Short mmCIF file of N, CA and C in Angstrom, two decimals:
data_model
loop_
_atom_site.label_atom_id
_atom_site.label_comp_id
_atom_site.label_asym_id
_atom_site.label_seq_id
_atom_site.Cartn_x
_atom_site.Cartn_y
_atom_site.Cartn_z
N UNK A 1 0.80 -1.19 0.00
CA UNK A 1 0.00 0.00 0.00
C UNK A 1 0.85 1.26 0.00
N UNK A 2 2.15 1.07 0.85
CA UNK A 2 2.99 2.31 0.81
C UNK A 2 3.08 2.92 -0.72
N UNK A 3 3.88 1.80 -1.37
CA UNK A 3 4.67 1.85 -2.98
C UNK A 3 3.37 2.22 -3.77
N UNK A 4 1.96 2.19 -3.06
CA UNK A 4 0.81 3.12 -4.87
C UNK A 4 0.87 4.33 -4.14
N UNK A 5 0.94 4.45 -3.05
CA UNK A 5 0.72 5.85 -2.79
C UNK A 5 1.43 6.96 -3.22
N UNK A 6 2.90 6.19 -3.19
CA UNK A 6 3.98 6.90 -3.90
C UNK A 6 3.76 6.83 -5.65
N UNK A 7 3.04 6.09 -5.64
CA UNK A 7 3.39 6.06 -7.25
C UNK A 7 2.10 7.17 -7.81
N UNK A 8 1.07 7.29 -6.77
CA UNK A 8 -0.08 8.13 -7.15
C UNK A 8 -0.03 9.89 -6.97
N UNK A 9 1.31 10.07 -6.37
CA UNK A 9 2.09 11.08 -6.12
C UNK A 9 2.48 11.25 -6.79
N UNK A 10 3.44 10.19 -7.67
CA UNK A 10 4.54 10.57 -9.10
C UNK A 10 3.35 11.09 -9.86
N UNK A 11 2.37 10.12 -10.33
CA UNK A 11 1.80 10.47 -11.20
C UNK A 11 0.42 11.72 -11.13
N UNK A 12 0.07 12.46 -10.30
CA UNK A 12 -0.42 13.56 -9.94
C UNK A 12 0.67 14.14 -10.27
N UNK A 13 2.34 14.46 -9.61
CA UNK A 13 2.77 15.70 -9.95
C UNK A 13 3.24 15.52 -11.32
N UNK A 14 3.17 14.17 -12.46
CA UNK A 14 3.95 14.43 -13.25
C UNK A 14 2.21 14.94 -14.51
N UNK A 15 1.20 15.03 -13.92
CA UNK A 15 -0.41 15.50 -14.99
C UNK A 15 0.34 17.06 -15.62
N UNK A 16 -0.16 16.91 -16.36
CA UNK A 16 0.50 18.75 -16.78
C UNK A 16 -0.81 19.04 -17.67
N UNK A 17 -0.80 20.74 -17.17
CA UNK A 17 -2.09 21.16 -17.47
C UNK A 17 -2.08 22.53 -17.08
N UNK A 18 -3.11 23.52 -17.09
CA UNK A 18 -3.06 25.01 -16.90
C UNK A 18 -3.28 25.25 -15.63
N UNK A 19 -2.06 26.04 -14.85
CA UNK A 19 -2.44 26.82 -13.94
C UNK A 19 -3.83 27.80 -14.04
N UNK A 20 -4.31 27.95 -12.59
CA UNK A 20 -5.39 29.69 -12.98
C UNK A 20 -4.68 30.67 -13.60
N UNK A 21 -3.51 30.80 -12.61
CA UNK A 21 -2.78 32.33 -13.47
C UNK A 21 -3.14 32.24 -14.89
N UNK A 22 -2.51 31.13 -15.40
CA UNK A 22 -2.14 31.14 -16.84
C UNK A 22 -3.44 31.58 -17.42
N UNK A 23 -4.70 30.45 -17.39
CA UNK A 23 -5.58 31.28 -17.65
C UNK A 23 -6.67 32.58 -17.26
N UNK A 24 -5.72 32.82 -16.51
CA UNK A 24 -6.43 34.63 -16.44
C UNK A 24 -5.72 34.90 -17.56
N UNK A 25 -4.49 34.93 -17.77
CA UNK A 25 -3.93 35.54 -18.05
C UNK A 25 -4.29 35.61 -19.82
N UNK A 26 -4.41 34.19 -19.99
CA UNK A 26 -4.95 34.36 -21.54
C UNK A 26 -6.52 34.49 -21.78
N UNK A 27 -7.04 34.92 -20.90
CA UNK A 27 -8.70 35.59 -21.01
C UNK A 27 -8.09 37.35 -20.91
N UNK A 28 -7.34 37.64 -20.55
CA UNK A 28 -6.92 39.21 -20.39
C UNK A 28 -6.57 39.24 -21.54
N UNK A 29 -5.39 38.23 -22.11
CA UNK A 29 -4.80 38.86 -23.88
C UNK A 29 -6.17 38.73 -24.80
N UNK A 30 -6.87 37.79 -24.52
CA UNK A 30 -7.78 37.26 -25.71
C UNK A 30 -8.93 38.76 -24.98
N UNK A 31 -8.79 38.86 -24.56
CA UNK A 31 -10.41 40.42 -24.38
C UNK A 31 -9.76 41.77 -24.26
N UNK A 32 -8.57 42.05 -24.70
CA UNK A 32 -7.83 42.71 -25.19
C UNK A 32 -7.80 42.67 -26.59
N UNK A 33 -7.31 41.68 -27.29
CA UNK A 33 -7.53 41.45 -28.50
C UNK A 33 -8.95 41.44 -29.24
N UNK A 34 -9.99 41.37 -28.32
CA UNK A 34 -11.28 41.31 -28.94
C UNK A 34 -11.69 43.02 -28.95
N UNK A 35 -10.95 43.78 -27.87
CA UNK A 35 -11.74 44.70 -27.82
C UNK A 35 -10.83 45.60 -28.79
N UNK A 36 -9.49 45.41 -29.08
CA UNK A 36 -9.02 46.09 -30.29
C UNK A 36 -9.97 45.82 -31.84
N UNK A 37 -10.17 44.33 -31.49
CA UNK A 37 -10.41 44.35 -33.35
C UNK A 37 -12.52 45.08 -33.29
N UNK A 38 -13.02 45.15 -31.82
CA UNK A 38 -14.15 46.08 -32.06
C UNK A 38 -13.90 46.93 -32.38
N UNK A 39 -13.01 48.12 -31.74
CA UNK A 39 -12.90 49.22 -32.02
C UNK A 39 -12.34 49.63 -33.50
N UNK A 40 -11.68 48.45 -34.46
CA UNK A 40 -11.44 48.59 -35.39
C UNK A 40 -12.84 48.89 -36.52
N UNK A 41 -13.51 47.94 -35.90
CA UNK A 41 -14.77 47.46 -36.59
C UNK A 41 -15.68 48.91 -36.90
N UNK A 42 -16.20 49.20 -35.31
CA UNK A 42 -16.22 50.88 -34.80
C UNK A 42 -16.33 52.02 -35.56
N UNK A 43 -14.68 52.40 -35.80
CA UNK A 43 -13.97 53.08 -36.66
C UNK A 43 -14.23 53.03 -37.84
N UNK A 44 -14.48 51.79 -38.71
CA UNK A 44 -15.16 51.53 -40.03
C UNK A 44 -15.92 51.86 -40.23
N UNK A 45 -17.15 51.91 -38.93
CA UNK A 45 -18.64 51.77 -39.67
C UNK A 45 -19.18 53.25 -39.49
N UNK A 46 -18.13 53.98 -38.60
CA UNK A 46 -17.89 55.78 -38.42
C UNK A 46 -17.87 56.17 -39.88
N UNK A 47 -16.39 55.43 -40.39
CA UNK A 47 -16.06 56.33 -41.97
C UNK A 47 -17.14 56.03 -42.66
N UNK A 48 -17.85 54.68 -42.83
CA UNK A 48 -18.76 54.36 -43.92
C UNK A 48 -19.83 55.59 -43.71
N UNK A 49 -20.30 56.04 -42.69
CA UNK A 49 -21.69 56.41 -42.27
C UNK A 49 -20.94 58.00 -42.63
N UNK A 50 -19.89 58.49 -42.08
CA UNK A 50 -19.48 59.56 -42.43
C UNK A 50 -19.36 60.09 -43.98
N UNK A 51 -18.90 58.80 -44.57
CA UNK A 51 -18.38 58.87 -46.16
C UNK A 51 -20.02 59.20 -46.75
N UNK A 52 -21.35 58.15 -46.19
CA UNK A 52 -22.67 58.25 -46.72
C UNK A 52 -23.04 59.62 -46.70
N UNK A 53 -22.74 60.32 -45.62
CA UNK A 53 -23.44 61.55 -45.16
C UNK A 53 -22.81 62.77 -46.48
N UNK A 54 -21.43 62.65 -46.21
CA UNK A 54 -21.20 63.35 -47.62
C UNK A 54 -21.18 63.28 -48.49
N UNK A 55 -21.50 61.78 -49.38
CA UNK A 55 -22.48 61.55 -50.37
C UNK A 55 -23.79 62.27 -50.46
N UNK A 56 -24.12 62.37 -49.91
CA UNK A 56 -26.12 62.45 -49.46
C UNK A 56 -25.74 63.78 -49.78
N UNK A 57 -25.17 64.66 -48.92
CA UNK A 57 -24.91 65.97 -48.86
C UNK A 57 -24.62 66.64 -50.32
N UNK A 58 -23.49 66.32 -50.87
CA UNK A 58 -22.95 66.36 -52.33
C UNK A 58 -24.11 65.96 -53.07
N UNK A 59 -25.26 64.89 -53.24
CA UNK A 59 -26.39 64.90 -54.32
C UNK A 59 -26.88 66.45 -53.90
N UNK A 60 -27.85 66.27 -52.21
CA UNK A 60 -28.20 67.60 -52.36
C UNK A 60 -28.13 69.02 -52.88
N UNK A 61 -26.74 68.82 -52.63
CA UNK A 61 -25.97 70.40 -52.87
C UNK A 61 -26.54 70.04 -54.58
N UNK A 62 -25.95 69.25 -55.23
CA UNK A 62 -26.00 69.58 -56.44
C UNK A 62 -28.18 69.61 -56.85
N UNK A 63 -28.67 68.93 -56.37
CA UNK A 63 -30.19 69.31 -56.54
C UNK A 63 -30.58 70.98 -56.05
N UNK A 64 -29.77 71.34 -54.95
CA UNK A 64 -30.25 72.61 -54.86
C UNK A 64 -29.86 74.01 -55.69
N UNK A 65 -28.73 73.24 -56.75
CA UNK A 65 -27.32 74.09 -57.84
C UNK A 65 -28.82 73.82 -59.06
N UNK A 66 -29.47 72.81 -59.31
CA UNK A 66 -30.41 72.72 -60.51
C UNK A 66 -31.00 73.79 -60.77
N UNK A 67 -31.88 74.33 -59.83
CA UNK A 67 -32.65 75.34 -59.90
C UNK A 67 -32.26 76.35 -60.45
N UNK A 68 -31.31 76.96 -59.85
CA UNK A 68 -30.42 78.01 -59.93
C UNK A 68 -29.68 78.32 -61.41
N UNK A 69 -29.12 76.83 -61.86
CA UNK A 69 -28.91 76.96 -63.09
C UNK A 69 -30.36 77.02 -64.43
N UNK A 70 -31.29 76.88 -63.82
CA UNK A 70 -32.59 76.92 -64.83
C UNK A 70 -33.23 78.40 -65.08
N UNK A 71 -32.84 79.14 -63.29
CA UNK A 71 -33.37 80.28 -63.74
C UNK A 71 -32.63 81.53 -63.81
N UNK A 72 -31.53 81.11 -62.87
CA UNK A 72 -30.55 82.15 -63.72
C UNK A 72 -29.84 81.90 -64.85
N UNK A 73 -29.39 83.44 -65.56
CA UNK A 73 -28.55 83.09 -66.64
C UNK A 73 -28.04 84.54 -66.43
N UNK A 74 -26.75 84.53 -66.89
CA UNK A 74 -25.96 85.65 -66.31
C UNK A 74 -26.20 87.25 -66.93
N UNK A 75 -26.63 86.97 -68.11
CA UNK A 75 -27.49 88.25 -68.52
C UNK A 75 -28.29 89.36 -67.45
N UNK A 76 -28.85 88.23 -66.96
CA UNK A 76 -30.09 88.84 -65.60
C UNK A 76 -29.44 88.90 -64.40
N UNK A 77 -28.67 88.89 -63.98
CA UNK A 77 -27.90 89.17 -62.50
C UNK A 77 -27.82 90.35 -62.32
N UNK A 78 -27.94 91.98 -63.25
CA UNK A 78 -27.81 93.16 -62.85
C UNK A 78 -29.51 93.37 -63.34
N UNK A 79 -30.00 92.37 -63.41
CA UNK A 79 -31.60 92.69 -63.38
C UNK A 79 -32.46 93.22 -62.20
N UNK A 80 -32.89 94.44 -61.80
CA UNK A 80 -34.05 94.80 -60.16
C UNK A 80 -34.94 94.00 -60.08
N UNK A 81 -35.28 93.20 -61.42
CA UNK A 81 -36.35 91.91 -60.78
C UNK A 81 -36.09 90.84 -60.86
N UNK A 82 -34.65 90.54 -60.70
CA UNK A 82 -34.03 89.34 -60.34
C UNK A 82 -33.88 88.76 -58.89
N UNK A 83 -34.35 87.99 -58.34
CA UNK A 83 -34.56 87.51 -56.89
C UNK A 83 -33.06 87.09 -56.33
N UNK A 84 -32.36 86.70 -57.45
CA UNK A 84 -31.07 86.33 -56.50
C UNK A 84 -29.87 87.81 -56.44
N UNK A 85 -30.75 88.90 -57.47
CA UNK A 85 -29.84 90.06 -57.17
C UNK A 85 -30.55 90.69 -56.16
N UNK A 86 -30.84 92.05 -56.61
CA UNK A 86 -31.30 93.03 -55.47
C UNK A 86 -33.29 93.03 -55.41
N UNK A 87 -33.90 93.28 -55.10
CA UNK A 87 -33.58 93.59 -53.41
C UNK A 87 -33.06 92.25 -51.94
N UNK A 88 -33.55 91.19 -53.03
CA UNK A 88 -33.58 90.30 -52.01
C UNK A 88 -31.64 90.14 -51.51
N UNK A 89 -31.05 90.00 -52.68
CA UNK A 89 -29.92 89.51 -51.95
C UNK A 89 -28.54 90.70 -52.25
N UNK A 90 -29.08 92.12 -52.81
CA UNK A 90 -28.53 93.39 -52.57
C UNK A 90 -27.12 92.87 -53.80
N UNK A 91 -27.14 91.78 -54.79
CA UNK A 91 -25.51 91.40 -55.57
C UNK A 91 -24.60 90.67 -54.95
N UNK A 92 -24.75 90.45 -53.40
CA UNK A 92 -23.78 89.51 -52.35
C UNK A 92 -25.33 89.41 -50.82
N UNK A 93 -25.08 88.43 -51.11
CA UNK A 93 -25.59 88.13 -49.58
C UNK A 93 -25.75 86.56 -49.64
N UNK A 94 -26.58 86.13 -48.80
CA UNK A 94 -26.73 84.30 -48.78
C UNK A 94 -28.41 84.52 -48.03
N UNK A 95 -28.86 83.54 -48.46
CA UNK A 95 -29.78 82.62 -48.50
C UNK A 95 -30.62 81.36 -48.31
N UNK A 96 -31.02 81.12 -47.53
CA UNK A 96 -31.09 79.50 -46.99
C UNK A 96 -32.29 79.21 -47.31
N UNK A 97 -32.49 77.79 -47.72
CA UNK A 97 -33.29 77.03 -48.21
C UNK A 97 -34.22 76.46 -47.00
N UNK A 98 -35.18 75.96 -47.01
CA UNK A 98 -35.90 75.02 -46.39
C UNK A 98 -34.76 73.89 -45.80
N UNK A 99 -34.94 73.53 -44.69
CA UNK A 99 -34.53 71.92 -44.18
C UNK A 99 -35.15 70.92 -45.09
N UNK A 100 -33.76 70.43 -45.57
CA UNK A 100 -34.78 69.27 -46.43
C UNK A 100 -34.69 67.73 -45.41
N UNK A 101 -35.79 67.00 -46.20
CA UNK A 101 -36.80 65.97 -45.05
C UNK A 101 -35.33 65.12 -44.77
N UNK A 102 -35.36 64.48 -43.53
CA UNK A 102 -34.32 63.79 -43.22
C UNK A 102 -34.22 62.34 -44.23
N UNK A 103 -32.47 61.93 -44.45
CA UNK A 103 -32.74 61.49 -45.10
C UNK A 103 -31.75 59.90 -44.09
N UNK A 104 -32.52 58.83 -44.01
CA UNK A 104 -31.23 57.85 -42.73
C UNK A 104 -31.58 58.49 -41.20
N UNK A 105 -32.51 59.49 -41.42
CA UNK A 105 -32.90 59.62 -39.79
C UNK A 105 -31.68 61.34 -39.80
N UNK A 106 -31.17 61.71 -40.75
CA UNK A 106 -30.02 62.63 -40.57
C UNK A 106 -30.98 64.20 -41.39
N UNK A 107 -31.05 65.09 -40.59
CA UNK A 107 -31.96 66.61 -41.28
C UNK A 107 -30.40 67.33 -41.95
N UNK A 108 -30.41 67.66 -42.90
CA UNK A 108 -29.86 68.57 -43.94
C UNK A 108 -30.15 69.45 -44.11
N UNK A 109 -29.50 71.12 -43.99
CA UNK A 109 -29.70 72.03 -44.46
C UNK A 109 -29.12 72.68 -45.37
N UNK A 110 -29.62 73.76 -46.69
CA UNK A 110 -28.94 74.11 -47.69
C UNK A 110 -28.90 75.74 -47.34
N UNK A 111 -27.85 75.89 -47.97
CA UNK A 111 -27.34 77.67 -48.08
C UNK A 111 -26.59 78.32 -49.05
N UNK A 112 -27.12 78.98 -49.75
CA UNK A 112 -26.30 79.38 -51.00
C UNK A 112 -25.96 80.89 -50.59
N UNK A 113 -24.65 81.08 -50.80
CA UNK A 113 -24.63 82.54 -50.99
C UNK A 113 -23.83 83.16 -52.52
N UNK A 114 -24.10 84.44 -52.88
CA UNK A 114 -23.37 84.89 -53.98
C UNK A 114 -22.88 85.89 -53.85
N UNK A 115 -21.90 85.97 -54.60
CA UNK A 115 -20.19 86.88 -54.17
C UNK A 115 -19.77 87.27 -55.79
N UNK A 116 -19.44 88.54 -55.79
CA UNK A 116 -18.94 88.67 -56.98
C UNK A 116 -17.45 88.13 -56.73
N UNK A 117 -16.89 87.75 -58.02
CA UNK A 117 -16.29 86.92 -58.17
C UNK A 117 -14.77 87.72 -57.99
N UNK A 118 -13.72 87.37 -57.57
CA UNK A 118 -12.37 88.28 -57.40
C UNK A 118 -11.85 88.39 -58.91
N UNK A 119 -11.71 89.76 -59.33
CA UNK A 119 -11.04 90.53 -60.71
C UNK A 119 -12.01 90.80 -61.80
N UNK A 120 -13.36 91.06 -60.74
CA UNK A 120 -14.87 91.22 -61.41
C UNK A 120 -15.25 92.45 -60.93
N UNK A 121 -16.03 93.45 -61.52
CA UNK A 121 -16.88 94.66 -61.21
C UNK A 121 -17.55 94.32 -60.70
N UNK A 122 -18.69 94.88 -59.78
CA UNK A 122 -19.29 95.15 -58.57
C UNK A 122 -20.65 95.04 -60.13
N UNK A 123 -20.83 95.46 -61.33
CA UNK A 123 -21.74 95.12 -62.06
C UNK A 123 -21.82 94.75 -63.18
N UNK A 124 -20.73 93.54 -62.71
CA UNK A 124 -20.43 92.44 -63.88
C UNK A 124 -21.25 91.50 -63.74
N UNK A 125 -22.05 90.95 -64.93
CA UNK A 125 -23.21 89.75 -64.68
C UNK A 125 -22.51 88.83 -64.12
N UNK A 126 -21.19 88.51 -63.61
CA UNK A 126 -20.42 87.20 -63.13
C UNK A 126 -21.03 87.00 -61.73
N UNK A 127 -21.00 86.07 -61.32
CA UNK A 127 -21.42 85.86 -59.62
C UNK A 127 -21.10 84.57 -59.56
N UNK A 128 -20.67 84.35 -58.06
CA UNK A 128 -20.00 82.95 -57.77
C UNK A 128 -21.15 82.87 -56.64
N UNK A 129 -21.33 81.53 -56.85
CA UNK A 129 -22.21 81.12 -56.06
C UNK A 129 -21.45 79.71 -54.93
N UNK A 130 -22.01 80.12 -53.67
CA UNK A 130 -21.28 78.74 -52.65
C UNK A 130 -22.32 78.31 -52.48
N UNK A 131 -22.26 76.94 -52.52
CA UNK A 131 -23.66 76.44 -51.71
C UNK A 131 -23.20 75.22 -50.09
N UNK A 132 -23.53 75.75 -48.62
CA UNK A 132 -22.94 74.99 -47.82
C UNK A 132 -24.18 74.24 -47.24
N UNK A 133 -23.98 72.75 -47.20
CA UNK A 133 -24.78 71.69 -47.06
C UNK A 133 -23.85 71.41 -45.50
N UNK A 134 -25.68 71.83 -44.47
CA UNK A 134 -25.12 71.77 -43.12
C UNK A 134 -25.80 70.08 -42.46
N UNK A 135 -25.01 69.57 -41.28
CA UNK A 135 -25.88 68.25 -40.89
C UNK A 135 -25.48 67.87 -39.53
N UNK A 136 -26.17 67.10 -38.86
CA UNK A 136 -25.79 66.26 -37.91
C UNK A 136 -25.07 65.23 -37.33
N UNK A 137 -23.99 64.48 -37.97
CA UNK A 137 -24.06 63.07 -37.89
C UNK A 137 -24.19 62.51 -35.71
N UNK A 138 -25.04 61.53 -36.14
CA UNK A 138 -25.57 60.87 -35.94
C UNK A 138 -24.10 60.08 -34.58
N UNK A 139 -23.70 59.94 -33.15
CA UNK A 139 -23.29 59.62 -32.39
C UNK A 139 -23.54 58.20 -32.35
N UNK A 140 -22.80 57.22 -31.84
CA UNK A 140 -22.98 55.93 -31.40
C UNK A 140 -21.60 55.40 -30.52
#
């Protein structure tokens, strides 16, 4: 009976297998590693949604440039019954559009302003027009 006891000793200390430490220790690297490749993930789905928004923005802008090109024509810019010259916008001023309807849950606003153009007369039919497409994005 002595000689198994000893031998049930050898063979207990010779089992090999994981300490706790060890595995804490590889639940700490492995949820470390998980929480890098979220935040990678994160970061992606920021640019995508960011990249959408200034898509969206850029159609707008250019739907709200349509108009503008239909009814002006540069002939009529030193016209008194031209709406984008005087009285309403005096040859320089800006202008804002309606909020247009949200589009992804995100509200858009448009703003055009017009500027005579630099190495232009003050009543040269030229006019530069900006148009700034304002927004929210959306937190997560």
């Amino acid at each position: 009976p002595l000689e198994t006891i000893g031998r049930r000793q050898k063979a207990m200390v010779s089992l090999t297998g994981f300490t706790l430490i060890e595995i804490l220790v590889s639940a700490l690297i492995l949820a470390l590693v998980m929480t890098g490749l979220a935040n990678i993930f994160l970061a992606g789905k920021r640019h995508i949604l960011h990249t959408r928004s200034k898509i969206q923005a850029a159609e707008l802008g250019r739907l709200f440039l349509a108009p503008l090109q239909m009814e002006v024509k540069q002939s009529d810019w030193n016209s008194s019954t031209n709406d984008y010259n005087s009285p309403n916008l005096l040859r320089k001023g800006t202008r804002t559009d309606a909020t247009q309807p949200p589009i992804d849950g995100i509200p858009y606003t448009a703003t055009f302003a017009t500027d005579v153009p630099p190495g232009f007369a003050v009543t040269s039919p030229m006019r530069k027009v900006k148009v700034t497409i304002n927004w929210t994005e959306p937190s997560f």
